Amino acid sequence: MPACRAVLVAAPASGQGKTLVTAALARAWRNRGLTVRAFKCGPDFLDPMVLEAASGAPVENLDLAMCGEADGLARLRRAVRRADVIVAEGVMGLYDGTPSSADIARTFNLPVVLAIDAAGMAQTFGRLAAGLLGELPCAGVIANRTGSTGHAALLRDSLPAHIPWLGALPEDAAFALPERHLGLFRASEIDDLEQRIAAAARTLEHAGELPLPPAVDFGGAADMSMPLLLAHRTIAVARDEAFCFLYPANLECLQAMGARLVCFSPLHDTALPAADALWLPGGYPELHAEQIAGNRPMRKALQTAWRNGMPMLAECGGMMALAEAIAGTPAFGLLPGTTRLQPRLQGLGVQFADLPGGRLGAHTFHYSSLETPLQPALQAIGPRGRPGEVIYRHGNLTASYLHFYFPSNPAATAALFLGESA
């Protein structure tokens, strides 16, 4: 299998502009007529939406904990078959987390582009870049939020000779990506996202001939085979502006196991599609609580399906919507209890759930809490064995703040949709 040019965009910390830089690189190379495939390191739903807009293709996740090395390597190998360039956005700071973006770069031999917020920085820029990159494979450095062309030149000249300068993005509101409590806005909510990405890409291109990253040989063939555990099953998947946190790999996994997927909108539809099981992923139900409360036909349809024993999986925002209320506003009412937004983060990080079908990788990131009389069916654990999120079983409904990564254990995933997880 031929090698593919590939790069991982990292930063010293969160909030340095990794998503903007990654999107600008993807678009700049795409503008040359190259086929670009983008990845996001770590569990994330929002950044991939921006990267999909920039690259023109769905974005998959690379995570050594939740997804696993074998899964990541298989997806990279598959991407090589259809891409001229692979660009991956790191998570948090370069060395933050266990495993970190640096660990991912080493594991897959991905050269690193370091994106540094250079506002208020001069010659320290070069020392910071040299120290962070260390022994990692290096593709170059991009300065973000520079104050002028002179400032950018000062930063460029501070770099050691062995670290390539790839350009600068000036401090400009036209480049900024809006955020809310869970991170970036959804790509579809940013009306001028295309203009922002295009402008950032043009800025990097106009700085000179933007070099392509080094070629990486990922070796071998991609084995993406799945057991046909969901053959002849139809799964209804909630997808709209309130239920939008879905890994493309999860949808692919269900289909690879033989399931037929049909989408519906809990906000806009008044009936459920014909299905054998139902999945409500996470999203922003708290932003649409009044609309949920007003959709009484959907409330009745969901409650009828639950009473009839339909297997259901509700993740994070999906669980919030199935509770009796969201911050005092009536919700769909399948799950006893109410959810409320809290001023501080209530859960964060990769966890593992030991379900009857096996261990399933997952992650959690939420500001709300659930008050319920239900007793947990089981509790997930963190990478170091610490207690994690609880998982509830209510009839054939499985509900938790966890976002599961289905390919980490297809058998355990299938059991959730076959009603075998009690």
Coordinates of C-alpha atoms in Angstrom, one line a residue:
M1 CA 0.0 0.0 0.0
P2 CA 1.5 3.4 -0.9
A3 CA 2.4 5.9 1.7
C4 CA 0.3 9.0 2.3
R5 CA 1.3 12.5 3.3
A6 CA 0.0 13.0 6.8
V7 CA 0.3 15.5 9.7
L8 CA -1.0 16.0 13.2
V9 CA -1.8 19.5 14.3
A10 CA -1.1 20.1 18.0
A11 CA -0.7 23.0 20.4
P12 CA 0.8 23.9 23.8
A13 CA -2.7 24.0 25.4
S14 CA -6.4 24.1 24.6
G15 CA -7.7 27.3 23.1
Q16 CA -4.7 28.0 20.9
G17 CA -6.6 27.7 17.6
K18 CA -6.0 24.0 16.6
T19 CA -9.3 23.6 14.9
L20 CA -8.9 26.8 12.8
V21 CA -5.4 25.9 11.8
T22 CA -6.3 22.3 11.0
A23 CA -9.3 23.5 8.9
A24 CA -7.1 26.1 7.1
L25 CA -4.5 23.4 6.2
A26 CA -7.2 21.0 5.0
R27 CA -8.8 23.6 2.8
A28 CA -5.5 25.0 1.5
W29 CA -4.4 21.5 0.3
R30 CA -7.9 20.8 -1.0
N31 CA -7.8 24.0 -3.0
R32 CA -4.8 22.5 -4.9
G33 CA -7.1 19.7 -6.1
L34 CA -5.9 17.2 -3.5
T35 CA -8.2 14.8 -1.7
V36 CA -8.0 15.5 2.0
R37 CA -9.2 13.2 4.9
A38 CA -9.3 14.7 8.3
F39 CA -9.3 13.0 11.7
K40 CA -9.8 14.3 15.3
C41 CA -7.8 13.0 18.1
G42 CA -9.7 12.2 21.3
P43 CA -13.4 12.0 21.8
D44 CA -15.1 15.0 20.1
F45 CA -18.2 15.7 18.1
L46 CA -18.0 19.5 17.5
D47 CA -14.5 20.0 16.0
P48 CA -15.1 17.2 13.4
M49 CA -18.1 19.1 12.1
V50 CA -15.8 22.1 11.3
L51 CA -13.1 19.8 9.8
E52 CA -15.8 18.1 7.6
A53 CA -16.8 21.4 6.2
A54 CA -13.1 22.2 5.5
S55 CA -12.1 18.8 4.0
G56 CA -15.4 17.9 2.3
A57 CA -15.5 14.4 3.9
P58 CA -16.7 12.8 7.2
V59 CA -14.2 13.0 10.0
E60 CA -13.2 10.0 12.2
N61 CA -11.7 9.9 15.6
L62 CA -8.3 8.7 16.7
D63 CA -8.0 7.8 20.4
L64 CA -5.7 5.2 21.9
A65 CA -7.9 4.8 25.0
M66 CA -11.5 4.9 23.9
C67 CA -11.0 3.6 20.3
G68 CA -7.8 1.7 20.6
E69 CA -4.6 1.5 18.5
A70 CA -5.9 -1.2 16.1
D71 CA -9.0 0.8 15.3
G72 CA -7.1 3.9 14.6
L73 CA -4.5 2.1 12.4
A74 CA -7.3 0.4 10.4
R75 CA -9.0 3.8 9.8
L76 CA -5.8 5.5 8.7
R77 CA -5.0 2.6 6.4
R78 CA -8.4 2.9 4.8
A79 CA -8.0 6.6 4.5
V80 CA -4.8 6.1 2.5
R81 CA -6.7 4.4 -0.2
R82 CA -8.8 7.5 -0.9
A83 CA -6.6 10.4 0.3
D84 CA -3.7 12.5 -1.0
V85 CA -3.2 14.1 2.4
I86 CA -4.3 13.1 5.9
V87 CA -4.6 15.9 8.5
A88 CA -5.4 15.1 12.2
E89 CA -6.3 17.7 14.9
G90 CA -4.8 16.9 18.3
V91 CA -6.6 17.2 21.6
M92 CA -5.8 19.7 24.5
G93 CA -2.1 20.4 24.8
L94 CA 0.5 18.3 23.0
Y95 CA 1.4 16.3 26.1
D96 CA -1.9 16.6 28.0
G97 CA -3.7 13.4 28.9
T98 CA -2.8 9.8 29.1
P99 CA -2.5 8.9 26.2
S100 CA -1.8 12.3 24.7
S101 CA -1.6 13.8 21.2
A102 CA 2.2 13.2 21.4
D103 CA 1.5 9.5 22.1
I104 CA -0.8 9.4 19.1
A105 CA 1.9 11.1 16.9
R106 CA 4.5 8.5 18.1
T107 CA 2.2 5.5 17.7
F108 CA 1.2 6.3 14.1
N109 CA 4.4 8.1 13.2
L110 CA 2.5 11.3 12.4
P111 CA 4.7 14.4 11.9
V112 CA 3.5 17.3 14.1
V113 CA 2.5 20.8 13.1
L114 CA 2.6 23.0 16.2
A115 CA 0.0 25.7 16.3
I116 CA 0.9 28.4 18.9
D117 CA -1.1 31.3 20.0
A118 CA 1.6 33.9 19.7
A119 CA -0.3 36.9 21.0
G120 CA 2.0 38.7 23.5
M121 CA 5.0 36.5 22.5
A122 CA 8.3 37.2 20.8
Q123 CA 11.5 35.2 20.7
T124 CA 10.1 32.8 23.3
F125 CA 8.1 31.4 20.5
G126 CA 11.1 29.6 19.0
R127 CA 12.2 28.2 22.3
L128 CA 8.7 27.0 23.1
A129 CA 8.4 25.3 19.7
A130 CA 11.7 23.6 20.0
G131 CA 11.0 22.4 23.6
L132 CA 7.6 21.0 22.8
L133 CA 8.5 19.3 19.6
G134 CA 11.6 17.6 21.2
E135 CA 12.2 14.2 19.5
L136 CA 8.8 14.1 17.8
P137 CA 8.6 14.0 14.0
C138 CA 8.2 17.6 13.0
A139 CA 6.4 19.1 10.0
G140 CA 6.6 22.7 11.1
V141 CA 5.0 25.5 13.1
I142 CA 2.1 28.0 12.5
A143 CA 1.7 31.1 14.6
N144 CA -1.8 32.1 15.5
R145 CA -3.1 35.5 16.5
T146 CA -0.1 37.5 15.3
G147 CA -0.2 41.2 15.6
S148 CA 1.4 42.3 12.3
T149 CA 3.7 41.1 9.5
G150 CA 6.6 42.3 11.5
H151 CA 5.5 40.3 14.5
A152 CA 5.2 37.2 12.3
A153 CA 8.7 37.7 10.9
L154 CA 10.1 38.0 14.4
L155 CA 8.4 34.7 15.4
R156 CA 9.7 33.0 12.2
D157 CA 13.3 34.2 12.9
S158 CA 13.2 32.8 16.4
L159 CA 12.8 29.2 15.2
P160 CA 15.8 26.9 15.1
A161 CA 16.8 26.0 11.6
H162 CA 15.5 22.4 11.7
I163 CA 11.9 23.6 12.4
P164 CA 10.0 24.7 9.3
W165 CA 7.9 27.9 9.4
L166 CA 4.5 27.3 7.7
G167 CA 3.0 30.7 8.2
A168 CA 0.9 32.8 10.5
L169 CA -2.8 33.7 11.0
P170 CA -3.3 37.2 12.3
E171 CA -5.5 38.1 15.2
D172 CA -8.8 38.8 13.3
A173 CA -12.4 38.4 14.4
A174 CA -13.1 37.0 10.9
F175 CA -11.2 33.9 11.8
A176 CA -12.6 33.2 15.3
L177 CA -14.9 30.3 15.8
P178 CA -17.8 30.9 18.3
E179 CA -18.2 28.7 21.4
R180 CA -20.7 27.8 24.1
H181 CA -20.6 25.6 27.2
L182 CA -19.8 22.3 25.4
G183 CA -17.3 23.8 23.0
L184 CA -17.6 25.2 19.5
F185 CA -20.9 25.9 17.9
R186 CA -22.1 23.2 15.5
A187 CA -20.8 23.9 12.0
S188 CA -24.3 24.4 10.7
E189 CA -24.9 27.2 13.2
I190 CA -22.0 29.3 12.0
D191 CA -23.6 31.1 9.1
D192 CA -20.2 32.3 7.7
L193 CA -18.1 29.2 8.5
E194 CA -17.2 28.7 4.8
Q195 CA -15.9 32.3 4.6
R196 CA -13.9 31.9 7.8
I197 CA -12.3 28.7 6.6
A198 CA -11.6 30.0 3.1
A199 CA -10.0 33.2 4.5
A200 CA -7.8 31.3 6.9
A201 CA -6.7 29.0 4.1
R202 CA -5.9 31.9 1.7
T203 CA -3.8 33.5 4.4
L204 CA -1.6 30.4 4.8
E205 CA -1.4 30.1 1.0
H206 CA -0.4 33.7 0.5
A207 CA 2.4 33.4 3.0
G208 CA 4.2 31.3 0.3
E209 CA 4.0 27.9 -1.1
L210 CA 2.6 25.8 1.7
P211 CA 4.6 22.6 1.7
L212 CA 2.9 19.2 1.9
P213 CA 3.7 17.2 5.0
P214 CA 6.0 14.2 4.9
A215 CA 4.8 10.9 3.6
V216 CA 3.9 8.2 6.2
D217 CA 3.7 4.5 5.5
F218 CA 0.9 3.0 7.7
G219 CA 1.6 -0.5 6.2
G220 CA -0.8 -3.4 5.7
A221 CA -4.4 -3.5 4.7
A222 CA -7.4 -2.2 6.7
D223 CA -9.5 -4.9 8.4
M224 CA -12.9 -3.3 9.1
S225 CA -14.9 -6.5 9.1
M226 CA -17.8 -6.8 11.6
P227 CA -19.9 -9.8 12.8
L228 CA -23.5 -9.7 11.3
L229 CA -25.1 -9.5 14.8
L230 CA -27.8 -7.0 13.8
A231 CA -28.8 -8.5 10.5
H232 CA -32.5 -7.8 9.5
R233 CA -32.8 -5.3 12.4
T234 CA -33.9 -1.7 11.8
I235 CA -32.6 0.9 14.2
A236 CA -34.2 4.4 14.4
V237 CA -31.6 7.1 15.0
A238 CA -32.5 10.5 16.4
R239 CA -30.8 13.2 14.3
D240 CA -31.6 16.9 14.3
E241 CA -30.2 20.1 15.8
A242 CA -30.9 18.8 19.4
F243 CA -29.5 15.2 18.8
C244 CA -26.3 15.6 16.8
F245 CA -23.4 14.0 18.7
L246 CA -22.8 10.9 16.6
Y247 CA -19.4 9.3 15.7
P248 CA -19.5 8.4 12.0
A249 CA -17.8 5.2 13.1
N250 CA -20.8 4.3 15.2
L251 CA -23.2 4.6 12.3
E252 CA -20.8 2.6 10.2
C253 CA -20.4 -0.1 12.8
L254 CA -24.2 -0.6 13.1
Q255 CA -24.5 -0.9 9.3
A256 CA -21.5 -3.2 9.1
M257 CA -23.3 -5.5 11.6
G258 CA -26.2 -5.7 9.2
A259 CA -28.5 -3.1 10.7
R260 CA -30.7 -0.8 8.6
L261 CA -30.7 2.7 9.9
V262 CA -33.6 5.2 9.6
C263 CA -33.3 8.7 11.0
F264 CA -36.0 10.7 12.7
S265 CA -36.3 14.0 14.4
P266 CA -37.6 14.1 18.0
L267 CA -38.1 17.8 17.6
H268 CA -40.0 18.0 14.3
D269 CA -41.5 14.6 13.7
T270 CA -44.8 13.5 15.3
A271 CA -44.3 9.7 14.9
L272 CA -41.5 7.1 15.0
P273 CA -40.4 5.3 11.9
A274 CA -41.0 1.5 11.9
A275 CA -38.0 0.0 13.7
D276 CA -36.9 -2.7 16.0
A277 CA -34.7 -0.5 18.3
L278 CA -34.1 3.2 18.9
W279 CA -31.0 5.3 19.6
L280 CA -31.1 8.8 21.0
P281 CA -27.5 10.2 20.9
G282 CA -26.3 13.3 22.7
G283 CA -26.6 16.9 21.7
Y284 CA -28.2 20.0 22.9
P285 CA -31.7 19.2 24.2
E286 CA -31.4 21.9 26.8
L287 CA -31.4 24.5 24.0
H288 CA -34.6 23.0 22.6
A289 CA -36.5 22.2 25.8
E290 CA -39.6 24.1 24.9
Q291 CA -39.8 22.4 21.5
I292 CA -39.5 19.0 23.2
A293 CA -42.2 19.9 25.7
G294 CA -44.5 21.0 22.9
N295 CA -44.1 17.8 20.7
R296 CA -46.7 15.8 22.5
P297 CA -47.3 13.3 19.7
M298 CA -43.6 12.3 19.8
R299 CA -43.8 12.0 23.6
K300 CA -46.7 9.6 23.2
A301 CA -44.9 7.7 20.4
L302 CA -41.8 7.2 22.5
Q303 CA -43.7 6.2 25.6
T304 CA -45.7 3.6 23.6
A305 CA -42.6 2.2 22.1
W306 CA -41.0 1.9 25.5
R307 CA -44.1 0.2 27.0
N308 CA -44.0 -2.2 24.1
G309 CA -40.5 -3.3 25.1
M310 CA -38.5 -1.7 22.2
P311 CA -34.8 -1.7 23.0
M312 CA -33.6 1.9 23.5
L313 CA -30.2 3.5 24.1
A314 CA -30.1 7.1 25.3
E315 CA -26.7 8.8 25.6
C316 CA -26.2 12.0 27.6
G317 CA -28.5 14.6 25.9
G318 CA -30.6 11.7 24.7
M319 CA -31.1 10.7 28.4
M320 CA -31.9 14.3 29.3
A321 CA -34.6 14.3 26.7
L322 CA -36.2 11.1 28.0
A323 CA -36.3 12.3 31.6
E324 CA -39.4 13.8 33.0
A325 CA -38.1 17.4 32.8
I326 CA -35.1 19.5 31.6
A327 CA -34.5 22.3 34.1
G328 CA -38.2 22.3 35.0
T329 CA -39.5 22.1 31.4
P330 CA -41.4 18.9 30.7
A331 CA -39.5 16.4 28.5
F332 CA -40.5 13.1 27.0
G333 CA -41.0 11.4 30.4
L334 CA -39.8 7.8 29.8
L335 CA -37.1 8.0 32.6
P336 CA -38.1 9.0 36.1
G337 CA -36.3 12.1 37.3
T338 CA -35.3 15.5 36.1
T339 CA -32.0 17.0 34.7
R340 CA -30.6 20.4 35.5
L341 CA -27.6 22.3 34.1
Q342 CA -24.9 23.0 36.7
P343 CA -22.4 25.9 36.7
R344 CA -19.4 23.4 36.6
L345 CA -18.4 20.5 34.5
Q346 CA -20.0 17.3 35.9
G347 CA -18.2 14.7 33.9
L348 CA -15.1 14.5 31.6
G349 CA -12.9 11.9 30.1
V350 CA -12.7 8.4 28.7
Q351 CA -14.4 5.6 30.6
F352 CA -15.2 1.9 30.1
A353 CA -18.5 0.1 30.7
D354 CA -18.5 -3.6 31.5
L355 CA -21.8 -4.6 30.0
P356 CA -23.2 -8.1 29.8
G357 CA -22.0 -8.2 26.2
G358 CA -18.4 -7.1 27.2
R359 CA -16.4 -4.0 27.8
L360 CA -17.4 -0.9 25.7
G361 CA -15.3 2.2 25.4
A362 CA -16.9 5.5 26.0
H363 CA -16.4 9.1 27.0
T364 CA -18.3 11.7 29.1
F365 CA -18.5 15.5 28.9
H366 CA -21.5 17.2 30.5
Y367 CA -22.6 20.1 32.6
S368 CA -26.0 18.7 33.6
S369 CA -27.0 16.3 36.4
L370 CA -29.8 13.8 36.7
E371 CA -31.9 13.5 39.8
T372 CA -33.7 10.1 39.7
P373 CA -35.1 7.6 42.1
L374 CA -33.8 4.8 39.8
Q375 CA -30.9 2.7 41.2
P376 CA -28.0 2.3 38.8
A377 CA -27.7 -1.0 36.9
L378 CA -23.9 -0.7 36.8
Q379 CA -21.1 1.9 36.9
A380 CA -18.4 2.6 34.4
I381 CA -14.8 3.0 35.4
G382 CA -12.0 5.4 34.3
P383 CA -8.6 4.3 32.9
R384 CA -7.2 4.1 36.4
G385 CA -10.1 2.2 37.8
R386 CA -11.8 5.1 39.4
P387 CA -15.7 5.0 39.6
G388 CA -17.2 6.7 36.5
E389 CA -20.7 7.4 35.2
V390 CA -23.6 5.3 36.2
I391 CA -25.8 3.4 33.7
Y392 CA -29.5 3.0 34.2
R393 CA -31.8 0.3 33.0
H394 CA -35.5 1.1 32.9
G395 CA -37.5 -1.6 31.1
N396 CA -35.6 -2.1 27.8
L397 CA -34.2 1.4 28.0
T398 CA -30.4 1.8 28.7
A399 CA -29.5 5.4 29.7
S400 CA -26.3 7.1 30.8
Y401 CA -24.3 10.2 30.4
L402 CA -21.8 8.1 28.5
H403 CA -21.2 8.4 24.8
F404 CA -20.3 4.9 23.7
Y405 CA -17.8 4.1 20.9
F406 CA -19.5 1.1 19.2
P407 CA -16.5 -0.3 17.3
S408 CA -14.6 -0.9 20.5
N409 CA -16.9 -3.9 21.1
P410 CA -19.4 -4.8 18.4
A411 CA -20.9 -7.6 20.5
A412 CA -21.6 -5.4 23.5
T413 CA -23.1 -2.8 21.1
A414 CA -25.4 -5.3 19.4
A415 CA -26.7 -6.5 22.8
L416 CA -27.8 -2.9 23.6
F417 CA -30.0 -2.9 20.5
L418 CA -31.2 -6.5 20.9
G419 CA -32.5 -5.9 24.4
E420 CA -29.9 -8.3 25.9
S421 CA -28.3 -5.8 28.3
A422 CA -30.4 -6.3 31.4

